[in-house]
Structure formats: structure tokens, C-alpha cells
JSON list of C-alpha atoms in Angstrom, two decimals:
[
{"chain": "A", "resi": 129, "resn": "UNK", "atom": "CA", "xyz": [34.93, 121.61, 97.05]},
{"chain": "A", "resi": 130, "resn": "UNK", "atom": "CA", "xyz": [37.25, 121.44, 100.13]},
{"chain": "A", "resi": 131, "resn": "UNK", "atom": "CA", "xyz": [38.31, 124.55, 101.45]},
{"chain": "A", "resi": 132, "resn": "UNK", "atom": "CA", "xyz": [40.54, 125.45, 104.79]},
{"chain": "A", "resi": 133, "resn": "UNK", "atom": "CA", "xyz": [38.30, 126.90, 107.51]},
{"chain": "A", "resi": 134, "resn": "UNK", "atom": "CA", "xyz": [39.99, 129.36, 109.57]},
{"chain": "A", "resi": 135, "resn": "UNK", "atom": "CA", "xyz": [41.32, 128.08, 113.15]},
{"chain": "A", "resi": 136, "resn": "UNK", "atom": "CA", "xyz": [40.89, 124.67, 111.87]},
{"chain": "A", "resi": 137, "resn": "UNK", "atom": "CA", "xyz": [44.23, 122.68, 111.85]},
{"chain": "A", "resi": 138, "resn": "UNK", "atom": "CA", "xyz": [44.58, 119.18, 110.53]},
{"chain": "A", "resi": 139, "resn": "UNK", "atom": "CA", "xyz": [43.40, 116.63, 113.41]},
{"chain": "A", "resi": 140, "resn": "UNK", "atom": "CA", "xyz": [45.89, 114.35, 111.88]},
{"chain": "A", "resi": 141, "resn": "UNK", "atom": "CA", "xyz": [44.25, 111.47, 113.10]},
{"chain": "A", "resi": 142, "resn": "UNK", "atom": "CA", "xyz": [44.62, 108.35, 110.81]},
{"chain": "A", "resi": 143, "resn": "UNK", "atom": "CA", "xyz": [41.54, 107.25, 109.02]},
{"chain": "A", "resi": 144, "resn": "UNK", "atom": "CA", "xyz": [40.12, 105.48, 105.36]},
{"chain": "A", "resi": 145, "resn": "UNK", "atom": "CA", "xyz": [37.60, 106.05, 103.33]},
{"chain": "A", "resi": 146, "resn": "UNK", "atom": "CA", "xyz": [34.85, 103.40, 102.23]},
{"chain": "A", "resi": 147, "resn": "UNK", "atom": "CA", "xyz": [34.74, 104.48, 98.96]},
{"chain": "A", "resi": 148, "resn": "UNK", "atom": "CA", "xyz": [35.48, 102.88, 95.48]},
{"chain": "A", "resi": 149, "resn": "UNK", "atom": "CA", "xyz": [37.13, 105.43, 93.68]},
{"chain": "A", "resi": 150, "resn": "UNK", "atom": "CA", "xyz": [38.57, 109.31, 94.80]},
{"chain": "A", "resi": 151, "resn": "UNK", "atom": "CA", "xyz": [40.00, 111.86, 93.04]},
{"chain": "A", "resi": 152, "resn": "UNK", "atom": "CA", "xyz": [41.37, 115.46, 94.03]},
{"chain": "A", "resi": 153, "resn": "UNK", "atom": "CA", "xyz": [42.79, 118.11, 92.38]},
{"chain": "A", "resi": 154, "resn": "UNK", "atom": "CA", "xyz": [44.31, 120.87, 94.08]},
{"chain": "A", "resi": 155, "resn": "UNK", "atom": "CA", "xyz": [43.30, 124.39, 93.20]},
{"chain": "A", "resi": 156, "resn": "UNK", "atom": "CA", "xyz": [44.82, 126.50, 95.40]},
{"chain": "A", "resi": 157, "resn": "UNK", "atom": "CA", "xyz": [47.54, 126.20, 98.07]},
{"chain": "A", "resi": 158, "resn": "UNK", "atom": "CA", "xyz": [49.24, 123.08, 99.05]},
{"chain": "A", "resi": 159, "resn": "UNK", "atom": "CA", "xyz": [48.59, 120.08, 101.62]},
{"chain": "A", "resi": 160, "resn": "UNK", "atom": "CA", "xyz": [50.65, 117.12, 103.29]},
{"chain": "A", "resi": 161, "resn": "UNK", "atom": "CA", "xyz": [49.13, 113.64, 103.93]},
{"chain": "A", "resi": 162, "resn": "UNK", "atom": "CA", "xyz": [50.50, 110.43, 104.90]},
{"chain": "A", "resi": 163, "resn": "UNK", "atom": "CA", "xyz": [50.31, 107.21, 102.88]},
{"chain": "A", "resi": 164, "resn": "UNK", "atom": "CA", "xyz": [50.56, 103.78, 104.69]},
{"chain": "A", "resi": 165, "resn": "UNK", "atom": "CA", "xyz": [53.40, 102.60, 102.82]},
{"chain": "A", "resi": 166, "resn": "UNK", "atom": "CA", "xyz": [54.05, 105.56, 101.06]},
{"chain": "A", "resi": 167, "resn": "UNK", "atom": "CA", "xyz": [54.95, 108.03, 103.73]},
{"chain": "A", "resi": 168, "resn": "UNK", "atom": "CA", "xyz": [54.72, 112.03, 103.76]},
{"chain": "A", "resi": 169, "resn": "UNK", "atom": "CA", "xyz": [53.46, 112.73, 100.34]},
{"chain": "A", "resi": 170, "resn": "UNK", "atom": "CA", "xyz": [52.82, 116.86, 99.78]},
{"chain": "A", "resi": 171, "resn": "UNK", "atom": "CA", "xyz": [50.38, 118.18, 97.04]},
{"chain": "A", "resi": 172, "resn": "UNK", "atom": "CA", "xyz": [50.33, 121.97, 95.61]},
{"chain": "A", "resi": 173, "resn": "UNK", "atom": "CA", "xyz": [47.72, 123.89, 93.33]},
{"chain": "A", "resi": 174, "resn": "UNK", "atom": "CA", "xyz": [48.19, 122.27, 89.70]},
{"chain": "A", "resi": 175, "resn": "UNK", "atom": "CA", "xyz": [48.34, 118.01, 91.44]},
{"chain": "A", "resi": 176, "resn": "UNK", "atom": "CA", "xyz": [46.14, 115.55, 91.07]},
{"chain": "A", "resi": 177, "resn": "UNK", "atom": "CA", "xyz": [45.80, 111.96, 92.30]},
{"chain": "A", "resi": 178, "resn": "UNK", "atom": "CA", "xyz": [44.03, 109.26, 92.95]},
{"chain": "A", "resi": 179, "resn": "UNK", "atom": "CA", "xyz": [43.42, 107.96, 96.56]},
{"chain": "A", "resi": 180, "resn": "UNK", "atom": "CA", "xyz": [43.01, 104.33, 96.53]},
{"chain": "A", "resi": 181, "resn": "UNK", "atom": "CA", "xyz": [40.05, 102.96, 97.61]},
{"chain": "A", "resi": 182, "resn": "UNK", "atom": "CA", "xyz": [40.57, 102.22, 101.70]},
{"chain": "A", "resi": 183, "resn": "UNK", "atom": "CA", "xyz": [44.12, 103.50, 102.19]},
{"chain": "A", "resi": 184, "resn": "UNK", "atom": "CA", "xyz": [44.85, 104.06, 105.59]},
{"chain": "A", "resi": 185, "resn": "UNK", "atom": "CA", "xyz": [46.38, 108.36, 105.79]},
{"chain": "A", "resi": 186, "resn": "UNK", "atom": "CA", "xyz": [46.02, 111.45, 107.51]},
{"chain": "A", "resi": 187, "resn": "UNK", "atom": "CA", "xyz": [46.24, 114.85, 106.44]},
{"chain": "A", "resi": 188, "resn": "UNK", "atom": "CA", "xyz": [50.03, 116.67, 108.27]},
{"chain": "A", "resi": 189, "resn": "UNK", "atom": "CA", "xyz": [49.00, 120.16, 107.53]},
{"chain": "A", "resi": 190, "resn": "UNK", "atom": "CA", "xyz": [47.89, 122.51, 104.28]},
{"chain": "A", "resi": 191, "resn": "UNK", "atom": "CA", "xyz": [48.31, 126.07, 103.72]},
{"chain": "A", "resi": 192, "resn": "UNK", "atom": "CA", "xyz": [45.58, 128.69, 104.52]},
{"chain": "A", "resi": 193, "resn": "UNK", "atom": "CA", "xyz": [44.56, 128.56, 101.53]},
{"chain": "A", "resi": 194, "resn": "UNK", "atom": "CA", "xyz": [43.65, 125.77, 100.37]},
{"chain": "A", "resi": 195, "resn": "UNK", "atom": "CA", "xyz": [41.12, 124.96, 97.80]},
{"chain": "A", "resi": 196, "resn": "UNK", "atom": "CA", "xyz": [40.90, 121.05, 96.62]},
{"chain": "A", "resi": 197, "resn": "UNK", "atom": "CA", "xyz": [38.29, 119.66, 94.25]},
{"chain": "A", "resi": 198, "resn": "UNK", "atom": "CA", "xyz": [37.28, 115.95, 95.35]},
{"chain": "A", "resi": 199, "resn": "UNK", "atom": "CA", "xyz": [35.35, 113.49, 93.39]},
{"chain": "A", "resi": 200, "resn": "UNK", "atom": "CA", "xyz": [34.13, 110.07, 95.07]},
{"chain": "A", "resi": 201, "resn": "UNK", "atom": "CA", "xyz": [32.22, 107.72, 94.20]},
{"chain": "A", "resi": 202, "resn": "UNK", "atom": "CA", "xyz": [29.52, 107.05, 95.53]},
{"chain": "A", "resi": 203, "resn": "UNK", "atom": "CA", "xyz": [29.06, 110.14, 96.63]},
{"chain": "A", "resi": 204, "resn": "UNK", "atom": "CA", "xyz": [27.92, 108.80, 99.65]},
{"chain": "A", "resi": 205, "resn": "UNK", "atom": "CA", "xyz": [30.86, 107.48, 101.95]},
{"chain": "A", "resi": 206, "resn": "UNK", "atom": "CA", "xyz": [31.78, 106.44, 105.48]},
{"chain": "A", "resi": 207, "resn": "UNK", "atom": "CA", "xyz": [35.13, 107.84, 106.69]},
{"chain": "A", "resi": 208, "resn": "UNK", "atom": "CA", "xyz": [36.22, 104.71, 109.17]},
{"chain": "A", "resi": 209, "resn": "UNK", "atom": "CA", "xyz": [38.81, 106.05, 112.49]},
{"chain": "A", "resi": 210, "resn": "UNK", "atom": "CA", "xyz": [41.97, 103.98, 112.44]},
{"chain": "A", "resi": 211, "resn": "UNK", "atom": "CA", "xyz": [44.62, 103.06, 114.66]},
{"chain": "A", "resi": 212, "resn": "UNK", "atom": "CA", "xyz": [48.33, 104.32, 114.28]},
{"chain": "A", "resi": 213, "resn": "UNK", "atom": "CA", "xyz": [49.57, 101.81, 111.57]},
{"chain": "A", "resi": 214, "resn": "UNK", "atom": "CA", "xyz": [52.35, 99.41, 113.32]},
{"chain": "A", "resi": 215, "resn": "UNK", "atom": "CA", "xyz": [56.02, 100.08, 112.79]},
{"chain": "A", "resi": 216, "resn": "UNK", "atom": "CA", "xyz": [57.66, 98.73, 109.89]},
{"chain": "A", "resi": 217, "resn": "UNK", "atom": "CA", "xyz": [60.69, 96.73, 110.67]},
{"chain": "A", "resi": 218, "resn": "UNK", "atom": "CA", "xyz": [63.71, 97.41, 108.57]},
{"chain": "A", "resi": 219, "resn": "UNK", "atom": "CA", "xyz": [64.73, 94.39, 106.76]},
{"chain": "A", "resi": 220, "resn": "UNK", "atom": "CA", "xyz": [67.92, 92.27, 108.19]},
{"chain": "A", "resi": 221, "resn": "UNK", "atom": "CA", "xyz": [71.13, 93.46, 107.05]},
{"chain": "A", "resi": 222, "resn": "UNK", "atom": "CA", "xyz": [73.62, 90.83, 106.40]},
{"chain": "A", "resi": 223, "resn": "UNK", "atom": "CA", "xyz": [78.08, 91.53, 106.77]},
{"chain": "A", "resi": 224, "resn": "UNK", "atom": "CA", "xyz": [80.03, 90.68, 103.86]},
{"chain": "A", "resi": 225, "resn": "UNK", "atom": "CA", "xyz": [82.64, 90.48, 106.11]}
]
């Protein structure tokens, strides 16, 4: 169970988890995170998803409320610090002109 703490805001630091499989389910509230090639993805009491294995995110923010259920497996993980992914570039554009 994963519950907000009071005057504790998201570090927002990007991260992964060395894990093989995660689930969460939101109970209560809402959260943001953001997805390496996904982007800003936001999750409210009633969602559920599946965090793939090593996924480089970070949590934005979540409401004060917040009450998420999380199953990983094993239950036993290291969370590994990341760098700030690298910039995609937009692809080339060509005129028709």
C-alpha cells in the first residue's frame, strides 16, 4: 500500500525499477508520472496499469490523498537513479513545394 505522507512532494527525480513485473491500482486520489516515450500520463482512483519492467519515469505530483495498491514481483527490488532522458529530435519535415 502506497499512501501520500504529509509535507512530502514528489522528488520527481527520474528513476527504474529492477523488477520483472508491477502492477498498481489506484484507490484513492489521483497521480501524474512520466513515461520515457510516453510522456505525462495521469492516473485517478478506479486505474490500473502495468509498469513495464525497467521503464525509465518519475512521479509529477498526486493528490493528498492518495492511496495506490502496488504489486511487484519479486517483492524484493532495487529502484536504480537515472539521468534526465535525452531530447527527442522531431523528425525532418520535408516542403511539397
Amino acid at each position: 500500500m502506497i499512501r501520500a505522507r504529509p509535507g512530502k512532494a514528489p522528488h520527481g527525480e527520474w528513476h527504474a525499477h529492477d523488477c520483472k513485473v508491477q502492477f498498481v491500482y489506484v484507490l484513492k486520489g489521483w497521480v501524474l508520472f512520466e513515461y520515457e516515450g510516453v510522456g505525462k500520463v495521469r492516473m485517478k482512483a478506479g486505474s490500473c496499469f502495468y509498469q513495464p519492467p525497467n521503464i525509465r519515469h518519475r512521479e509529477l505530483s498526486h493528490s493528498r490523498d492518495l492511496e495506490m495498491i502496488e504489486v511487484v514481483s519479486p517483492a524484493s527490488f532495487k529502484t536504480v537513479a537515472l539521468e534526465k532522458p535525452a531530447a527527442r529530435k522531431s523528425p525532418a519535415r520535408r516542403s511539397r513545394g
